């Protein structure tokens, strides 16, 4: 059977500035927290950094041509804040803005729709030096930065995403410490979550003020699909706790204008949430024109069985510090089934579940899958061809789940593959290849894998054929 997606369904790929650009010190760019973190010994696998990455800063014209050859209709990229505003404050650097203008113009000339993410984890180091996301001022600075980028690119970019996966910024960055800035605290992640929410709301206001009416403003979340190990009350409570800290800490204020009362109770020993000021929640509940969902794999939880701290093996890196303040005793288990190179179980039912959940929770808000994909240990064969049948299977199964969600009533408008090209996978450095295009890091040669040709065919026809 062939699955046909609705006409106009947007097919694209996604990437992030620090993972692909390189040129870390060029044209006035200053270090972000990821530069500092990756240059700190022991923080990334093999000490890998994004200094060069896949050099898209210099190779974007070739990369856009490749996207166009493959039939991509959209490209989701992110702006490096410290390239545009090196101190995170004050006037913008024109050369930084010019780079993004050139990238956007190249995309538009190729008939590829740009989808711009303002923040994909690379906070200017200067703003971390004054406290980072746990501080309210960072949200205010973000709004100023959003306005600068909107003024510069608002005439040519229609799809705007404020933040990528604020859960990772807050809880991996300030809780487990496996992401930059690598802080391992309990209060800081909760303060960071709120100030990221506030940054979204203030940023959305700044975008609305600067952008033409046709522009769409969205946020990309990575909601967890949390399943209980058993139906015992203590495991259902573990599920509820993680759902609060992974999902409802964002969807509560964004969609309903309130933090969930169970979250506030679960974290009462850490904070009274008095950092939430009058009026913040109304700002955060700014109307969304679209909601981005990033999905890779589900989580399986239970009440802790021992006294040891439970780590979250979510593939972003294990830590002895928990990213779950107030719910440290929840245990995470490997879900059954086939796994990708990240150790993530392949389970497309989770994608369907999320799309249906947000269809209910965000009625009237169009959904986009802003990331989905898989890492495998791909290598060119003797003829230089890269066969990646597992990735094709992964994508086919997840697209089938997305198609089923549309049939079940989800207003899903597009799909962005993570990622078009292999790139810097955060704490895993270059060891994990998520690309549909193989990158030889020594020469920067790009070799489309079998999945790139397969996905290109999907993008051109809007059809997913059975295996
Ligand atoms: C997501 C990130 C993205 C990439 C994928 C594999 O959490 O947003 O940058 O690392 O995971």
CSV table of C-alpha atoms and ligand atoms in Angstrom, one decimal:
chain,number,residue,atom,x,y,z
A,1,UNK,CA,0.0,0.0,0.0
A,2,UNK,CA,1.2,3.5,-0.8
A,3,UNK,CA,0.5,6.3,1.8
A,4,UNK,CA,-0.3,9.6,0.2
A,5,UNK,CA,0.2,12.8,2.3
A,6,UNK,CA,-2.1,15.8,1.9
A,7,UNK,CA,-1.2,18.3,-0.9
A,8,UNK,CA,1.0,21.1,0.4
A,9,UNK,CA,2.5,18.9,3.1
A,10,UNK,CA,5.9,20.4,3.8
A,11,UNK,CA,8.9,18.1,3.5
A,12,UNK,CA,12.2,19.3,4.8
A,13,UNK,CA,15.2,18.6,7.0
A,14,UNK,CA,16.5,20.2,10.2
A,15,UNK,CA,19.9,21.2,11.6
A,16,UNK,CA,21.3,23.6,14.2
A,17,UNK,CA,24.0,26.3,14.0
A,18,UNK,CA,26.5,24.8,16.4
A,19,UNK,CA,26.1,21.3,14.9
A,20,UNK,CA,26.8,22.3,11.3
A,21,UNK,CA,28.3,25.8,10.8
A,22,UNK,CA,31.8,25.7,12.1
A,23,UNK,CA,33.6,29.0,11.5
A,24,UNK,CA,33.4,29.4,15.3
A,25,UNK,CA,35.7,32.4,15.5
A,26,UNK,CA,34.9,34.1,12.2
A,27,UNK,CA,33.3,37.4,11.4
A,28,UNK,CA,32.9,38.5,15.0
A,29,UNK,CA,31.3,35.4,16.4
A,30,UNK,CA,32.2,34.9,20.1
A,31,UNK,CA,32.0,31.7,22.2
A,32,UNK,CA,28.6,30.3,23.1
A,33,UNK,CA,28.1,27.9,26.0
A,34,UNK,CA,28.7,25.0,23.7
A,35,UNK,CA,32.1,26.3,22.6
A,36,UNK,CA,33.1,26.6,26.2
A,37,UNK,CA,31.6,23.2,27.1
A,38,UNK,CA,33.1,21.3,24.2
A,39,UNK,CA,36.5,22.8,24.8
A,40,UNK,CA,36.3,21.6,28.5
A,41,UNK,CA,38.1,18.3,28.8
A,42,UNK,CA,35.9,15.3,29.4
A,43,UNK,CA,32.6,17.0,28.3
A,44,UNK,CA,32.3,15.6,24.8
A,45,UNK,CA,33.2,12.2,23.4
A,46,UNK,CA,36.8,12.4,22.2
A,47,UNK,CA,37.0,16.1,23.0
A,48,UNK,CA,35.1,16.8,19.8
A,49,UNK,CA,34.0,20.4,19.2
A,50,UNK,CA,31.9,22.3,16.7
A,51,UNK,CA,34.9,24.5,15.7
A,52,UNK,CA,34.7,23.2,12.1
A,53,UNK,CA,31.6,20.9,12.2
A,54,UNK,CA,30.5,20.4,8.6
A,55,UNK,CA,31.7,23.9,7.6
A,56,UNK,CA,28.3,24.9,6.4
A,57,UNK,CA,29.2,28.5,7.1
A,58,UNK,CA,31.4,28.3,4.0
A,59,UNK,CA,29.7,25.5,2.1
A,60,UNK,CA,26.0,26.6,2.4
A,61,UNK,CA,25.7,27.2,-1.4
A,62,UNK,CA,26.7,23.6,-2.2
A,63,UNK,CA,24.6,22.3,0.6
A,64,UNK,CA,21.5,24.2,-0.6
A,65,UNK,CA,22.2,22.8,-4.1
A,66,UNK,CA,22.3,19.3,-2.6
A,67,UNK,CA,18.9,19.9,-0.9
A,68,UNK,CA,17.5,21.1,-4.1
A,69,UNK,CA,18.8,18.1,-6.1
A,70,UNK,CA,17.3,15.8,-3.5
A,71,UNK,CA,13.9,17.6,-3.8
A,72,UNK,CA,13.7,19.2,-0.3
A,73,UNK,CA,10.9,21.8,0.1
A,74,UNK,CA,12.1,23.3,3.4
A,75,UNK,CA,15.2,23.7,5.6
A,76,UNK,CA,15.0,24.3,9.3
A,77,UNK,CA,18.2,25.9,10.5
A,78,UNK,CA,19.1,27.9,13.6
A,79,UNK,CA,20.8,31.2,14.1
A,80,UNK,CA,23.9,31.4,16.3
A,81,UNK,CA,23.0,34.1,18.8
A,82,UNK,CA,26.7,35.0,19.4
A,83,UNK,CA,27.3,35.4,15.7
A,84,UNK,CA,24.6,38.1,15.6
A,85,UNK,CA,25.0,39.6,19.0
A,86,UNK,CA,28.4,38.7,20.3
A,87,UNK,CA,27.8,39.8,23.9
A,88,UNK,CA,24.2,38.7,23.9
A,89,UNK,CA,23.3,42.4,24.4
A,90,UNK,CA,23.4,45.6,22.4
A,91,UNK,CA,24.0,46.2,18.8
A,92,UNK,CA,24.0,43.4,16.2
A,93,UNK,CA,27.0,42.5,14.0
A,94,UNK,CA,26.1,43.1,10.4
A,95,UNK,CA,28.4,40.3,9.1
A,96,UNK,CA,26.6,37.8,11.2
A,97,UNK,CA,23.2,38.9,9.9
A,98,UNK,CA,24.5,38.9,6.4
A,99,UNK,CA,25.4,35.2,6.6
A,100,UNK,CA,21.9,34.3,7.4
A,101,UNK,CA,20.5,36.6,4.8
A,102,UNK,CA,22.7,34.9,2.2
A,103,UNK,CA,21.7,31.5,3.4
A,104,UNK,CA,18.0,32.4,3.2
A,105,UNK,CA,18.3,34.0,-0.2
A,106,UNK,CA,20.1,30.9,-1.5
A,107,UNK,CA,17.2,28.7,-0.1
A,108,UNK,CA,14.5,31.0,-1.6
A,109,UNK,CA,16.2,31.0,-5.0
A,110,UNK,CA,16.2,27.2,-4.9
A,111,UNK,CA,12.5,27.2,-4.0
A,112,UNK,CA,13.2,25.9,-0.5
A,113,UNK,CA,11.2,27.4,2.4
A,114,UNK,CA,13.4,28.6,5.3
A,115,UNK,CA,12.2,27.7,8.8
A,116,UNK,CA,14.3,29.7,11.3
A,117,UNK,CA,15.0,28.6,14.8
A,118,UNK,CA,16.2,31.5,17.0
A,119,UNK,CA,17.7,29.4,19.8
A,120,UNK,CA,19.0,25.8,19.5
A,121,UNK,CA,21.1,25.7,22.7
A,122,UNK,CA,24.0,28.0,21.9
A,123,UNK,CA,23.6,30.8,24.5
A,124,UNK,CA,26.3,33.5,24.2
A,125,UNK,CA,28.8,32.7,26.9
A,126,UNK,CA,28.6,36.3,28.2
A,127,UNK,CA,25.0,35.7,29.2
A,128,UNK,CA,25.9,32.5,31.0
A,129,UNK,CA,28.6,34.5,32.8
A,130,UNK,CA,25.8,36.7,34.2
A,131,UNK,CA,23.8,33.6,35.3
A,132,UNK,CA,22.4,32.1,32.1
A,133,UNK,CA,18.8,30.7,31.8
A,134,UNK,CA,18.1,30.6,35.5
A,135,UNK,CA,18.2,34.4,35.5
A,136,UNK,CA,15.2,36.4,34.3
A,137,UNK,CA,17.5,38.9,32.4
A,138,UNK,CA,18.4,36.1,29.9
A,139,UNK,CA,14.7,36.0,28.8
A,140,UNK,CA,14.7,39.8,28.3
A,141,UNK,CA,17.9,39.6,26.2
A,142,UNK,CA,16.4,36.8,24.1
A,143,UNK,CA,13.4,39.1,23.2
A,144,UNK,CA,15.8,41.8,22.1
A,145,UNK,CA,17.7,39.3,20.0
A,146,UNK,CA,14.5,38.0,18.5
A,147,UNK,CA,13.6,41.5,17.5
A,148,UNK,CA,17.0,42.1,15.8
A,149,UNK,CA,16.7,38.9,13.7
A,150,UNK,CA,13.1,39.6,12.8
A,151,UNK,CA,14.0,43.1,11.6
A,152,UNK,CA,16.8,41.7,9.5
A,153,UNK,CA,15.0,38.7,8.0
A,154,UNK,CA,11.3,39.3,8.5
A,155,UNK,CA,10.9,40.3,4.8
A,156,UNK,CA,12.0,36.8,3.6
A,157,UNK,CA,11.4,34.2,6.4
A,158,UNK,CA,7.8,33.2,7.1
A,159,UNK,CA,8.3,30.3,9.6
A,160,UNK,CA,9.8,31.2,12.9
A,161,UNK,CA,10.6,28.9,15.8
A,162,UNK,CA,11.6,30.6,19.1
A,163,UNK,CA,13.2,27.8,21.0
A,164,UNK,CA,14.3,24.3,20.3
A,165,UNK,CA,13.6,21.7,23.0
A,166,UNK,CA,13.7,24.0,26.1
A,167,UNK,CA,13.6,20.8,28.2
A,168,UNK,CA,17.2,20.0,27.1
A,169,UNK,CA,18.4,23.5,27.7
A,170,UNK,CA,17.0,23.6,31.2
A,171,UNK,CA,17.3,20.1,32.6
A,172,UNK,CA,20.3,18.7,30.7
A,173,UNK,CA,22.1,22.0,30.8
A,174,UNK,CA,21.5,22.9,34.5
A,175,UNK,CA,20.5,19.5,36.1
A,176,UNK,CA,22.3,16.5,34.8
A,177,UNK,CA,25.0,18.7,33.2
A,178,UNK,CA,25.5,16.5,30.1
A,179,UNK,CA,24.8,19.6,28.0
A,180,UNK,CA,26.3,23.1,28.1
A,181,UNK,CA,26.8,24.9,30.4
A,182,UNK,CA,27.2,21.6,32.4
A,183,UNK,CA,25.8,22.8,35.7
A,184,UNK,CA,24.4,20.2,38.1
A,185,UNK,CA,21.9,21.9,40.3
A,186,UNK,CA,18.4,21.3,41.5
A,187,UNK,CA,16.8,24.8,41.6
A,188,UNK,CA,18.5,26.1,38.5
A,189,UNK,CA,16.8,23.8,36.0
A,190,UNK,CA,13.3,24.9,37.3
A,191,UNK,CA,14.2,28.6,37.1
A,192,UNK,CA,15.7,27.9,33.7
A,193,UNK,CA,12.5,26.2,32.5
A,194,UNK,CA,10.4,29.2,33.6
A,195,UNK,CA,12.8,31.8,32.0
A,196,UNK,CA,12.9,29.8,28.8
A,197,UNK,CA,9.1,29.8,28.8
A,198,UNK,CA,9.2,33.5,29.4
A,199,UNK,CA,11.8,34.0,26.7
A,200,UNK,CA,9.4,32.2,24.3
A,201,UNK,CA,6.6,34.5,25.3
A,202,UNK,CA,8.6,37.8,25.2
A,203,UNK,CA,10.3,36.6,22.0
A,204,UNK,CA,7.0,35.8,20.4
A,205,UNK,CA,5.8,39.4,21.2
A,206,UNK,CA,8.9,40.9,19.7
A,207,UNK,CA,8.5,38.8,16.6
A,208,UNK,CA,4.8,39.7,16.2
A,209,UNK,CA,5.7,43.4,16.5
A,210,UNK,CA,8.4,43.2,13.8
A,211,UNK,CA,7.0,40.6,11.4
A,212,UNK,CA,4.4,40.8,8.6
A,213,UNK,CA,1.0,39.2,9.5
A,214,UNK,CA,1.7,36.2,7.3
A,215,UNK,CA,4.6,35.0,9.5
A,216,UNK,CA,4.0,32.0,11.6
A,217,UNK,CA,5.4,31.8,15.2
A,218,UNK,CA,6.1,28.4,16.7
A,219,UNK,CA,8.1,26.6,19.3
A,220,UNK,CA,9.7,23.1,19.0
A,221,UNK,CA,9.2,20.9,22.0
A,222,UNK,CA,10.5,17.4,22.6
A,223,UNK,CA,7.6,16.0,24.6
A,224,UNK,CA,8.4,12.8,26.3
A,225,UNK,CA,6.2,9.7,25.7
A,226,UNK,CA,6.3,8.4,29.2
A,227,UNK,CA,5.1,4.9,29.9
A,228,UNK,CA,4.8,3.2,33.3
A,229,UNK,CA,6.6,-0.2,33.8
A,230,UNK,CA,3.5,-1.6,35.5
A,231,UNK,CA,0.1,-0.4,36.4
A,232,UNK,CA,1.0,-0.3,40.1
A,233,UNK,CA,0.2,3.0,41.8
A,234,UNK,CA,3.9,3.8,42.5
A,235,UNK,CA,4.8,3.4,38.8
A,236,UNK,CA,1.9,5.4,37.6
A,237,UNK,CA,3.1,8.1,40.0
A,238,UNK,CA,6.5,7.9,38.5
A,239,UNK,CA,4.9,8.4,35.1
A,240,UNK,CA,2.9,11.4,36.3
A,241,UNK,CA,6.1,13.0,37.8
A,242,UNK,CA,8.1,12.7,34.7
A,243,UNK,CA,5.2,13.8,32.5
A,244,UNK,CA,5.1,17.0,34.7
A,245,UNK,CA,8.8,17.7,34.5
A,246,UNK,CA,9.3,16.7,30.8
A,247,UNK,CA,6.0,17.9,29.3
A,248,UNK,CA,3.6,19.9,31.4
A,249,UNK,CA,6.2,22.3,32.7
A,250,UNK,CA,6.1,23.7,29.2
A,251,UNK,CA,2.6,22.8,27.8
A,252,UNK,CA,1.0,24.1,31.0
A,253,UNK,CA,2.1,27.7,30.7
A,254,UNK,CA,2.3,27.7,26.9
A,255,UNK,CA,-1.2,26.3,26.2
A,256,UNK,CA,-3.1,26.9,29.4
A,257,UNK,CA,-1.3,29.8,31.1
A,258,UNK,CA,-0.5,27.9,34.4
A,259,UNK,CA,2.1,25.6,35.9
A,260,UNK,CA,0.5,22.3,36.9
A,261,UNK,CA,-0.3,22.1,40.6
A,262,UNK,CA,1.2,18.6,40.9
A,263,UNK,CA,4.6,19.9,39.6
A,264,UNK,CA,4.5,22.6,42.1
A,265,UNK,CA,3.8,20.1,44.9
A,266,UNK,CA,6.5,17.7,43.6
A,267,UNK,CA,9.1,20.4,43.7
A,268,UNK,CA,8.0,22.1,46.9
A,269,UNK,CA,11.1,21.1,48.8
A,270,UNK,CA,13.2,23.0,46.2
A,271,UNK,CA,11.2,26.1,45.5
A,272,UNK,CA,8.0,28.0,46.0
A,273,UNK,CA,8.2,29.1,42.3
A,274,UNK,CA,8.2,32.8,43.5
A,275,UNK,CA,10.4,33.5,40.5
A,276,UNK,CA,7.2,33.4,38.4
A,277,UNK,CA,6.1,37.0,38.5
A,278,UNK,CA,2.6,38.5,38.0
A,279,UNK,CA,1.9,38.7,34.3
A,280,UNK,CA,4.5,36.2,33.2
A,281,UNK,CA,1.9,33.4,32.5
A,282,UNK,CA,-0.1,35.7,30.3
A,283,UNK,CA,3.0,36.6,28.3
A,284,UNK,CA,4.0,32.9,27.9
A,285,UNK,CA,0.5,31.9,26.7
A,286,UNK,CA,1.1,34.0,23.5
A,287,UNK,CA,-1.0,32.5,20.6
A,288,UNK,CA,1.0,29.9,18.7
A,289,UNK,CA,0.6,29.7,14.9
A,290,UNK,CA,2.1,26.2,14.9
A,291,UNK,CA,3.6,23.7,17.3
A,292,UNK,CA,6.8,21.8,16.5
A,293,UNK,CA,7.1,18.3,17.9
A,294,UNK,CA,10.5,16.5,18.0
A,295,UNK,CA,10.3,12.8,18.5
A,296,UNK,CA,12.8,10.0,18.6
A,297,UNK,CA,11.9,7.3,21.2
A,298,UNK,CA,9.6,6.7,24.2
A,299,UNK,CA,10.6,6.4,27.9
A,300,UNK,CA,9.7,3.7,30.3
A,301,UNK,CA,9.7,4.5,34.0
A,302,UNK,CA,9.0,3.1,37.4
A,303,UNK,CA,9.4,4.0,41.1
A,304,UNK,CA,13.1,3.6,42.0
A,305,UNK,CA,14.0,0.1,43.2
A,306,UNK,CA,17.1,1.0,45.0
A,307,UNK,CA,18.4,4.1,46.9
A,308,UNK,CA,20.8,5.1,44.2
A,309,UNK,CA,20.0,8.2,42.0
A,310,UNK,CA,18.2,7.2,38.8
A,311,UNK,CA,20.0,8.4,35.7
A,312,UNK,CA,18.2,9.0,32.5
A,313,UNK,CA,19.7,7.0,29.7
A,314,UNK,CA,18.1,9.1,27.0
A,315,UNK,CA,21.0,8.9,24.7
A,316,UNK,CA,22.1,12.5,25.4
A,317,UNK,CA,24.6,11.1,27.8
A,318,UNK,CA,24.4,9.5,31.3
A,319,UNK,CA,25.2,11.4,34.4
A,320,UNK,CA,25.3,10.7,38.1
A,321,UNK,CA,23.3,13.9,38.5
A,322,UNK,CA,19.6,13.7,37.9
A,323,UNK,CA,17.8,16.0,35.4
A,324,UNK,CA,14.6,15.4,37.4
A,325,UNK,CA,14.6,17.8,40.4
A,326,UNK,CA,12.2,16.6,43.1
A,327,UNK,CA,11.7,13.3,41.3
A,328,UNK,CA,15.2,11.9,41.4
A,329,UNK,CA,13.9,8.5,42.6
A,330,UNK,CA,12.2,7.7,39.4
A,331,UNK,CA,14.0,4.8,37.5
A,332,UNK,CA,14.3,4.7,33.7
A,333,UNK,CA,14.2,1.4,31.9
A,334,UNK,CA,15.2,0.3,28.4
A,335,UNK,CA,12.1,-0.1,26.3
A,336,UNK,CA,11.9,-3.4,24.4
A,337,UNK,CA,12.6,-3.6,20.7
A,338,UNK,CA,15.2,-2.8,18.1
A,339,UNK,CA,17.6,0.1,18.9
A,340,UNK,CA,19.4,2.7,16.9
A,341,UNK,CA,23.1,3.6,17.4
A,342,UNK,CA,22.1,6.0,20.2
A,343,UNK,CA,20.6,3.0,22.0
A,344,UNK,CA,17.1,4.5,21.4
A,345,UNK,CA,14.3,2.0,20.8
A,346,UNK,CA,12.6,2.3,17.5
A,347,UNK,CA,8.9,2.8,18.4
A,348,UNK,CA,6.8,4.8,16.0
A,349,UNK,CA,3.7,4.4,18.1
A,350,UNK,CA,5.1,7.1,20.4
A,351,UNK,CA,5.0,9.6,17.5
A,352,UNK,CA,1.3,8.8,16.8
A,353,UNK,CA,0.6,9.2,20.6
A,354,UNK,CA,2.3,12.6,20.8
A,355,UNK,CA,0.5,13.9,17.7
A,356,UNK,CA,-2.8,12.9,19.1
A,357,UNK,CA,-2.0,14.3,22.5
A,358,UNK,CA,-1.2,17.7,21.1
A,359,UNK,CA,-4.2,17.6,18.8
A,360,UNK,CA,-6.3,17.4,21.9
A,361,UNK,CA,-4.2,19.8,24.1
A,362,UNK,CA,-3.6,22.5,21.4
A,363,UNK,CA,-6.9,22.5,19.5
A,364,UNK,CA,-6.7,24.6,16.3
A,365,UNK,CA,-2.9,24.8,16.3
A,366,UNK,CA,-1.3,23.2,13.3
A,367,UNK,CA,1.4,20.7,14.1
A,368,UNK,CA,4.8,20.1,12.5
A,369,UNK,CA,7.2,17.3,13.2
A,370,UNK,CA,10.3,19.5,13.4
A,371,UNK,CA,12.7,16.6,14.1
A,372,UNK,CA,12.6,12.9,13.7
A,373,UNK,CA,15.3,10.5,12.6
A,374,UNK,CA,17.9,7.9,13.6
A,375,UNK,CA,21.6,7.4,14.0
A,376,UNK,CA,23.3,4.3,12.5
A,377,UNK,CA,26.9,3.4,12.0
A,378,UNK,CA,27.0,4.1,8.3
A,379,UNK,CA,30.1,3.7,6.2
A,380,UNK,CA,30.7,3.9,2.5
A,381,UNK,CA,31.2,0.4,0.9
A,382,UNK,CA,34.0,-0.4,-1.5
A,383,UNK,CA,32.2,1.4,-4.3
A,384,UNK,CA,31.7,4.5,-2.2
A,385,UNK,CA,28.0,3.8,-1.8
A,386,UNK,CA,26.3,4.2,1.7
A,387,UNK,CA,23.6,1.7,2.3
A,388,UNK,CA,21.4,2.5,5.3
A,389,UNK,CA,18.3,0.3,5.1
A,390,UNK,CA,17.7,0.7,8.8
A,391,UNK,CA,17.3,4.4,8.5
A,392,UNK,CA,14.8,3.9,5.6
A,393,UNK,CA,12.9,1.5,7.7
A,394,UNK,CA,12.9,3.9,10.6
A,395,UNK,CA,11.6,6.8,8.5
A,396,UNK,CA,9.0,4.7,6.7
A,397,UNK,CA,7.6,3.5,10.0
A,398,UNK,CA,7.5,7.0,11.5
A,399,UNK,CA,6.0,8.5,8.4
A,400,UNK,CA,3.3,5.8,8.5
A,401,UNK,CA,2.6,6.7,12.1
A,402,UNK,CA,2.4,10.4,11.1
A,403,UNK,CA,0.0,9.5,8.3
A,404,UNK,CA,-2.2,7.5,10.7
A,405,UNK,CA,-2.3,10.5,13.0
A,406,UNK,CA,-3.5,12.7,10.1
A,407,UNK,CA,-6.2,10.1,9.4
A,408,UNK,CA,-7.2,10.2,13.1
A,409,UNK,CA,-7.6,14.0,12.9
A,410,UNK,CA,-4.2,15.5,13.6
A,411,UNK,CA,-3.7,18.8,11.7
A,412,UNK,CA,-0.1,17.8,10.8
A,413,UNK,CA,1.4,20.1,8.1
A,414,UNK,CA,5.0,19.0,7.6
A,415,UNK,CA,7.9,16.8,8.5
A,416,UNK,CA,11.5,17.8,9.0
A,417,UNK,CA,14.1,15.0,9.0
A,418,UNK,CA,16.8,15.1,11.5
A,419,UNK,CA,19.1,15.5,9.8
A,420,UNK,CA,20.0,16.0,6.2
A,421,UNK,CA,23.7,15.6,6.9
A,422,UNK,CA,25.8,13.9,9.5
A,423,UNK,CA,27.0,16.5,12.0
A,424,UNK,CA,28.2,17.3,15.6
A,425,UNK,CA,26.0,15.3,17.9
A,426,UNK,CA,26.5,17.4,21.1
A,427,UNK,CA,28.1,15.3,23.9
A,428,UNK,CA,28.6,12.4,21.4
A,429,UNK,CA,30.7,14.5,19.2
A,430,UNK,CA,31.0,13.1,15.6
A,431,UNK,CA,30.5,9.5,16.7
A,432,UNK,CA,26.8,9.4,15.9
A,433,UNK,CA,25.6,9.8,12.3
A,434,UNK,CA,22.0,11.1,12.0
A,435,UNK,CA,22.4,12.2,8.4
A,436,UNK,CA,20.7,11.0,5.2
A,437,UNK,CA,23.9,12.4,3.6
A,438,UNK,CA,27.2,10.9,4.8
A,439,UNK,CA,29.9,13.5,5.6
A,440,UNK,CA,33.6,12.5,5.4
A,441,UNK,CA,34.8,14.8,8.2
A,442,UNK,CA,38.4,14.8,7.0
A,443,UNK,CA,37.6,16.1,3.5
A,444,UNK,CA,34.1,17.5,4.1
A,445,UNK,CA,32.9,15.5,1.1
A,446,UNK,CA,29.1,14.9,1.2
A,447,UNK,CA,27.8,11.5,-0.1
A,448,UNK,CA,24.0,11.0,-0.2
A,449,UNK,CA,23.1,7.7,1.5
A,450,UNK,CA,20.4,5.4,0.1
A,451,UNK,CA,18.0,7.1,2.6
A,452,UNK,CA,18.6,10.5,1.0
A,453,UNK,CA,17.5,9.3,-2.3
A,454,UNK,CA,14.5,7.5,-0.7
A,455,UNK,CA,13.5,10.6,1.3
A,456,UNK,CA,13.9,12.8,-1.7
A,457,UNK,CA,11.5,10.6,-3.6
A,458,UNK,CA,9.0,11.0,-0.7
A,459,UNK,CA,9.5,14.8,-0.7
A,460,UNK,CA,8.9,15.0,-4.4
A,461,UNK,CA,5.9,12.8,-4.6
A,462,UNK,CA,4.3,13.2,-1.2
A,463,UNK,CA,4.0,9.4,-1.2
A,464,UNK,CA,5.5,6.7,1.0
A,465,UNK,CA,5.5,3.4,-0.6
A,466,UNK,CA,5.5,0.1,1.3
A,467,UNK,CA,8.8,-1.8,1.6
B,1,LIG,C1,17.6,16.6,19.4
B,1,LIG,C2,18.3,17.9,19.1
B,1,LIG,C3,19.1,17.8,17.8
B,1,LIG,C4,19.8,16.5,17.6
B,1,LIG,C5,18.8,15.4,17.8
B,1,LIG,C6,19.4,14.0,17.6
B,1,LIG,O1,17.3,16.5,20.8
B,1,LIG,O2,17.3,18.9,19.0
B,1,LIG,O3,19.9,18.9,17.8
B,1,LIG,O4,20.8,16.4,18.5
B,1,LIG,O5,18.3,15.4,19.1
